[in-house]
Short mmCIF file of C-alpha atoms and ligand atoms in Angstrom, two decimals:
data_model
loop_
_atom_site.label_atom_id
_atom_site.label_comp_id
_atom_site.label_asym_id
_atom_site.label_seq_id
_atom_site.Cartn_x
_atom_site.Cartn_y
_atom_site.Cartn_z
CA MET C 1 91.55 101.21 99.61
CA LEU C 2 90.50 100.18 96.13
CA THR C 3 88.75 102.97 94.25
CA ILE C 4 86.09 101.14 92.31
CA GLY C 5 82.67 101.69 90.82
CA CYS C 6 80.68 101.01 87.71
CA HIS C 7 78.75 102.68 84.96
CA LEU C 8 75.61 104.32 86.34
CA SER C 9 72.66 105.84 84.54
CA SER C 10 72.38 109.62 84.74
CA ALA C 11 68.66 109.48 83.89
CA ASN C 12 67.65 110.42 87.46
CA GLY C 13 70.23 113.13 87.92
CA PHE C 14 73.62 113.60 89.54
CA LEU C 15 72.79 113.13 93.21
CA HIS C 16 70.94 109.92 92.45
CA MET C 17 74.09 108.46 90.88
CA GLY C 18 76.05 109.27 94.04
CA GLN C 19 73.42 107.60 96.22
CA GLU C 20 73.34 104.57 93.96
CA ALA C 21 77.15 104.33 94.11
CA LEU C 22 77.06 104.43 97.92
CA SER C 23 74.41 101.70 97.99
CA ILE C 24 76.80 99.27 96.24
CA ASP C 25 79.93 100.28 98.18
CA ALA C 26 81.42 102.13 95.20
CA ASN C 27 83.71 105.11 95.73
CA THR C 28 83.88 106.26 92.13
CA PHE C 29 81.63 105.76 89.11
CA ALA C 30 81.23 106.43 85.42
CA PHE C 31 78.32 107.93 83.58
CA PHE C 32 77.48 108.99 80.07
CA THR C 33 77.44 112.75 79.74
CA ARG C 34 74.34 112.42 77.56
CA ASN C 35 72.43 109.68 75.78
CA PRO C 36 75.23 107.23 74.91
CA ARG C 37 74.06 107.20 71.32
CA GLY C 38 74.75 110.93 71.09
CA GLY C 39 72.09 113.55 70.73
CA LYS C 40 71.03 116.46 72.83
CA ALA C 41 72.09 116.73 76.46
CA LYS C 42 69.73 117.78 79.23
CA PRO C 43 70.55 121.19 80.69
CA ILE C 44 72.63 120.97 83.87
CA ASP C 45 70.72 121.25 87.15
CA GLU C 46 73.19 123.28 89.21
CA GLU C 47 71.66 122.40 92.58
CA ASP C 48 71.74 118.72 91.74
CA ALA C 49 75.41 119.00 90.71
CA ALA C 50 76.23 120.81 93.97
CA ALA C 51 74.45 118.10 95.98
CA LEU C 52 76.53 115.42 94.26
CA ARG C 53 79.75 117.37 94.85
CA GLN C 54 78.93 117.44 98.56
CA LEU C 55 78.13 113.71 98.68
CA LEU C 56 81.41 112.87 96.91
CA GLU C 57 83.41 114.96 99.33
CA GLU C 58 81.70 113.69 102.46
CA ASN C 59 82.25 110.11 101.39
CA GLN C 60 85.82 110.50 100.12
CA PHE C 61 85.12 109.40 96.59
CA GLY C 62 87.97 109.09 94.14
CA LYS C 63 87.84 110.86 90.81
CA LEU C 64 84.88 110.14 88.54
CA VAL C 65 85.36 108.92 84.97
CA ALA C 66 82.65 110.32 82.71
CA HIS C 67 82.26 108.70 79.30
CA ALA C 68 81.61 110.47 76.01
CA PRO C 69 78.88 108.93 73.81
CA TYR C 70 80.46 105.89 72.20
CA THR C 71 78.88 106.59 68.83
CA LEU C 72 80.93 109.74 68.27
CA ASN C 73 83.63 109.37 65.66
CA PRO C 74 86.24 112.13 65.77
CA CYS C 75 88.06 110.63 62.76
CA SER C 76 85.18 109.80 60.44
CA ASP C 77 85.62 110.45 56.72
CA LYS C 78 82.43 112.52 56.87
CA GLU C 79 82.80 116.15 57.78
CA ASN C 80 79.37 116.34 59.49
CA VAL C 81 80.14 113.31 61.70
CA ARG C 82 83.43 114.89 62.81
CA ALA C 83 81.69 118.23 63.39
CA PHE C 84 79.05 116.53 65.55
CA ALA C 85 81.74 114.90 67.71
CA GLN C 86 83.37 118.25 68.17
CA ILE C 87 80.13 120.02 69.16
CA CYS C 88 79.21 117.27 71.67
CA MET C 89 82.63 117.15 73.26
CA LYS C 90 83.00 120.92 73.44
CA GLU C 91 79.64 121.13 75.24
CA ASP C 92 80.66 118.29 77.52
CA MET C 93 83.83 120.16 78.55
CA VAL C 94 81.61 123.01 79.76
CA ARG C 95 79.25 120.59 81.52
CA MET C 96 82.08 118.71 83.23
CA GLU C 97 83.14 121.90 85.01
CA TYR C 98 80.03 121.54 87.22
CA LEU C 99 81.90 118.54 88.66
CA PRO C 100 85.38 120.00 88.52
CA GLY C 101 88.60 118.02 88.58
CA ASN C 102 87.31 114.73 87.18
CA PHE C 103 88.04 112.66 84.08
CA TYR C 104 86.27 112.54 80.72
CA ASN C 105 87.00 109.39 78.73
CA PHE C 106 86.40 108.96 75.00
CA HIS C 107 87.01 106.44 72.22
CA PRO C 108 89.51 107.97 69.80
CA GLY C 109 87.42 106.73 66.87
CA SER C 110 87.64 104.69 63.68
CA HIS C 111 89.51 105.98 60.66
CA VAL C 112 87.25 103.98 58.32
CA GLY C 113 90.01 103.19 55.85
CA GLN C 114 91.68 106.60 55.75
CA GLY C 115 94.66 105.19 57.65
CA ALA C 116 95.68 105.55 61.31
CA GLU C 117 97.92 108.54 60.59
CA LYS C 118 95.10 110.56 59.08
CA GLY C 119 92.81 109.45 61.91
CA ILE C 120 95.33 110.61 64.49
CA ASP C 121 95.60 114.02 62.78
CA MET C 122 91.82 114.43 62.97
CA ILE C 123 91.68 113.39 66.63
CA VAL C 124 94.44 115.85 67.45
CA GLY C 125 92.56 118.55 65.56
CA LEU C 126 89.40 117.88 67.56
CA LEU C 127 91.24 117.85 70.89
CA ASN C 128 92.86 121.17 70.06
CA GLU C 129 89.38 122.63 69.46
CA ILE C 130 87.80 121.39 72.69
CA THR C 131 90.50 121.69 75.36
CA THR C 132 91.72 124.85 77.06
CA PRO C 133 94.59 125.34 79.51
CA GLU C 134 92.08 126.60 82.10
CA GLN C 135 89.81 123.55 82.24
CA SER C 136 89.96 121.34 85.33
CA THR C 137 88.89 118.20 83.46
CA ILE C 138 91.47 115.77 82.15
CA VAL C 139 90.40 114.13 78.88
CA LEU C 140 91.27 110.44 78.65
CA LEU C 141 91.94 108.44 75.50
CA GLU C 142 90.65 104.91 75.97
CA THR C 143 92.87 101.99 74.91
CA MET C 144 90.84 100.22 72.22
CA ALA C 145 90.54 96.60 71.10
CA GLY C 146 91.66 97.46 67.56
CA LYS C 147 88.38 96.26 66.10
CA GLY C 148 87.93 97.21 62.43
CA SER C 149 89.73 100.51 61.82
CA GLU C 150 89.74 101.66 65.45
CA VAL C 151 92.51 104.05 66.41
CA GLY C 152 94.00 103.51 69.88
CA GLY C 153 94.55 99.76 69.81
CA ARG C 154 98.32 100.37 69.86
CA PHE C 155 100.09 102.35 72.57
CA GLU C 156 102.07 104.09 69.80
CA GLU C 157 98.85 105.62 68.45
CA LEU C 158 97.94 107.03 71.86
CA ARG C 159 101.44 108.48 72.14
CA ALA C 160 101.12 110.11 68.72
CA ILE C 161 97.86 111.78 69.77
CA ILE C 162 99.35 113.06 73.03
CA ASP C 163 102.41 114.33 71.16
CA GLY C 164 100.24 116.19 68.68
CA VAL C 165 98.01 118.24 71.00
CA ARG C 166 98.62 121.77 72.21
CA PHE C 167 97.75 121.05 75.86
CA PRO C 168 99.12 117.56 76.62
CA GLN C 169 98.76 118.30 80.35
CA LYS C 170 94.97 118.07 79.82
CA LEU C 171 95.23 114.63 78.20
CA GLY C 172 95.73 111.15 79.65
CA VAL C 173 94.84 107.50 79.09
CA CYS C 174 92.25 105.09 80.48
CA MET C 175 93.29 101.44 80.14
CA ASP C 176 90.47 98.95 79.51
CA THR C 177 91.40 95.35 80.45
CA CYS C 178 89.09 93.76 77.86
CA HIS C 179 90.34 96.07 75.14
CA VAL C 180 94.10 95.73 75.79
CA SER C 181 93.81 91.97 75.95
CA ASP C 182 91.73 91.87 72.76
CA ALA C 183 94.30 94.18 71.16
CA GLY C 184 96.98 91.55 71.84
CA TYR C 185 98.70 92.83 74.98
CA ASP C 186 99.29 89.84 77.25
CA ILE C 187 98.03 91.14 80.59
CA ILE C 188 97.34 87.57 81.75
CA GLY C 189 100.82 86.11 81.24
CA ASP C 190 103.04 89.18 81.21
CA LEU C 191 101.44 92.14 82.95
CA ASP C 192 104.86 93.52 83.97
CA GLY C 193 105.96 93.47 80.34
CA VAL C 194 102.79 95.21 79.14
CA LEU C 195 103.09 97.94 81.76
CA ASP C 196 106.79 98.39 80.94
CA GLU C 197 105.86 98.76 77.29
CA PHE C 198 103.13 101.26 78.16
CA ASP C 199 105.61 103.19 80.29
CA ARG C 200 108.22 103.25 77.54
CA ILE C 201 105.80 104.37 74.82
CA VAL C 202 103.20 106.50 76.59
CA GLY C 203 104.47 106.96 80.16
CA LEU C 204 102.73 105.57 83.23
CA GLU C 205 102.27 109.11 84.55
CA LYS C 206 99.70 109.51 81.75
CA LEU C 207 97.62 106.55 82.96
CA HIS C 208 94.78 108.01 85.04
CA ALA C 209 91.97 105.43 85.09
CA LEU C 210 91.15 101.78 84.46
CA HIS C 211 88.14 100.03 82.93
CA ILE C 212 87.83 96.61 84.52
CA ASN C 213 86.11 94.06 82.31
CA ASP C 214 86.51 90.41 81.51
CA SER C 215 86.57 89.54 77.80
CA LYS C 216 84.37 87.09 75.92
CA ASN C 217 87.26 86.50 73.53
CA PRO C 218 90.88 85.31 73.74
CA PRO C 219 93.83 87.71 73.71
CA GLY C 220 94.46 89.30 70.31
CA SER C 221 90.94 88.65 69.01
CA ARG C 222 90.23 92.37 68.34
CA LYS C 223 86.57 91.81 69.15
CA ASP C 224 85.61 94.03 72.13
CA ARG C 225 82.91 92.00 73.83
CA HIS C 226 82.86 92.53 77.59
CA ALA C 227 82.14 89.66 79.99
CA LYS C 228 81.30 89.60 83.69
CA ILE C 229 84.31 89.28 86.01
CA GLY C 230 85.33 85.62 86.08
CA GLU C 231 83.10 84.66 83.17
CA GLY C 232 85.53 85.48 80.38
CA GLU C 233 88.97 84.70 79.02
CA LEU C 234 90.82 86.87 81.55
CA GLY C 235 89.39 85.31 84.70
CA THR C 236 89.19 86.60 88.25
CA ASP C 237 92.81 85.80 89.14
CA ALA C 238 94.28 87.83 86.27
CA ILE C 239 91.95 90.72 87.03
CA ALA C 240 92.83 90.61 90.74
CA ALA C 241 96.54 90.56 89.83
CA PHE C 242 95.94 93.58 87.60
CA LEU C 243 94.24 95.49 90.42
CA ASN C 244 96.99 94.55 92.89
CA HIS C 245 99.83 95.63 90.60
CA PRO C 246 101.85 98.31 92.43
CA LYS C 247 101.99 100.47 89.29
CA LEU C 248 98.20 100.55 89.02
CA LYS C 249 97.23 100.87 92.68
CA GLY C 250 95.14 103.89 93.52
CA LEU C 251 93.77 104.55 90.03
CA PRO C 252 89.97 104.77 89.74
CA CYS C 253 88.57 101.46 88.43
CA ILE C 254 85.30 101.33 86.50
CA LEU C 255 83.38 98.13 85.80
CA GLU C 256 81.67 98.06 82.40
CA THR C 257 80.54 94.47 82.61
CA PRO C 258 77.10 93.37 81.36
CA ASN C 259 75.30 93.80 84.70
CA GLU C 260 72.49 95.51 86.52
CA LEU C 261 73.17 97.26 89.83
CA GLU C 262 72.98 94.03 91.84
CA GLY C 263 75.57 92.32 89.66
CA TYR C 264 77.87 95.31 89.98
CA ALA C 265 77.48 95.21 93.77
CA ARG C 266 78.56 91.55 93.70
CA GLU C 267 81.60 92.29 91.52
CA ILE C 268 82.66 95.21 93.71
CA ARG C 269 82.41 92.95 96.78
CA LEU C 270 84.39 90.22 95.02
CA LEU C 271 87.16 92.54 93.85
CA ARG C 272 87.42 94.37 97.18
CA SER C 273 87.95 90.98 98.82
CA ARG C 274 90.73 90.18 96.35
CA VAL C 275 92.67 93.43 96.62
CA ASP C 276 94.99 93.96 99.54
CA GLY C 277 95.37 97.29 101.28
FE1 FE M 1 84.60 102.97 76.49
FE1 FE M 2 85.95 100.69 78.33
ZN1 ZN M 3 84.61 97.92 75.11
#
């Protein structure tokens, strides 16, 4: 069965997200670990976390894919911005252990003109500060659109980050369909080729989750504007082919399309009907 869900708001707590997921026939979901713009996180309600753990188990959910605030920049040229990313992510690693064994996805960041190599060094430095061999959470680097000075638009950059860290077993990749297409990987015309390239450079065993979005822009545009499924340049057929690819089957899929809950429910229904087995 397809493991699919969407971004849900954590404003009403953990259990509420699980109930909302069930109401739209989702069996995974994503959530921001705190206000997506950064800032202080609410203290964890342990009972609420336990209630969600029980709901997930009883309903055979796949792994969840939490998302770090997207405004963090681990490779900023400003020391205080990098320090803030490190504090947030270190706290989030502790918080994630209340829902053990799930994924925590983040945007590697923008090097703001310092060069990708320097950016990669800074990202590696941050990951070495926040990960421990004991943690149950796997941290995921998101494939980026390559907008501006974003790091992570090329598979080689992700590989370099994984190669640099002390605990590579705690690190993986989340592939975003809008981002890889915008970055210039032809997942519409040559999905096999893209996945072969990913396998050669990063290794498919490192691919742990998928973000499923259509794109408002054509391949290679480096824009990063998500569209609803079937309303963008990828189209429903290419997205269904992506989900049906034998090398991607079974990975948790998260919709990050511009939708409210009802729209997500529709997309989940649509994609479930298009995926065999
Ligand atoms: Fe993201
Ligand atoms: Fe994404
Ligand atoms: Zn995006």
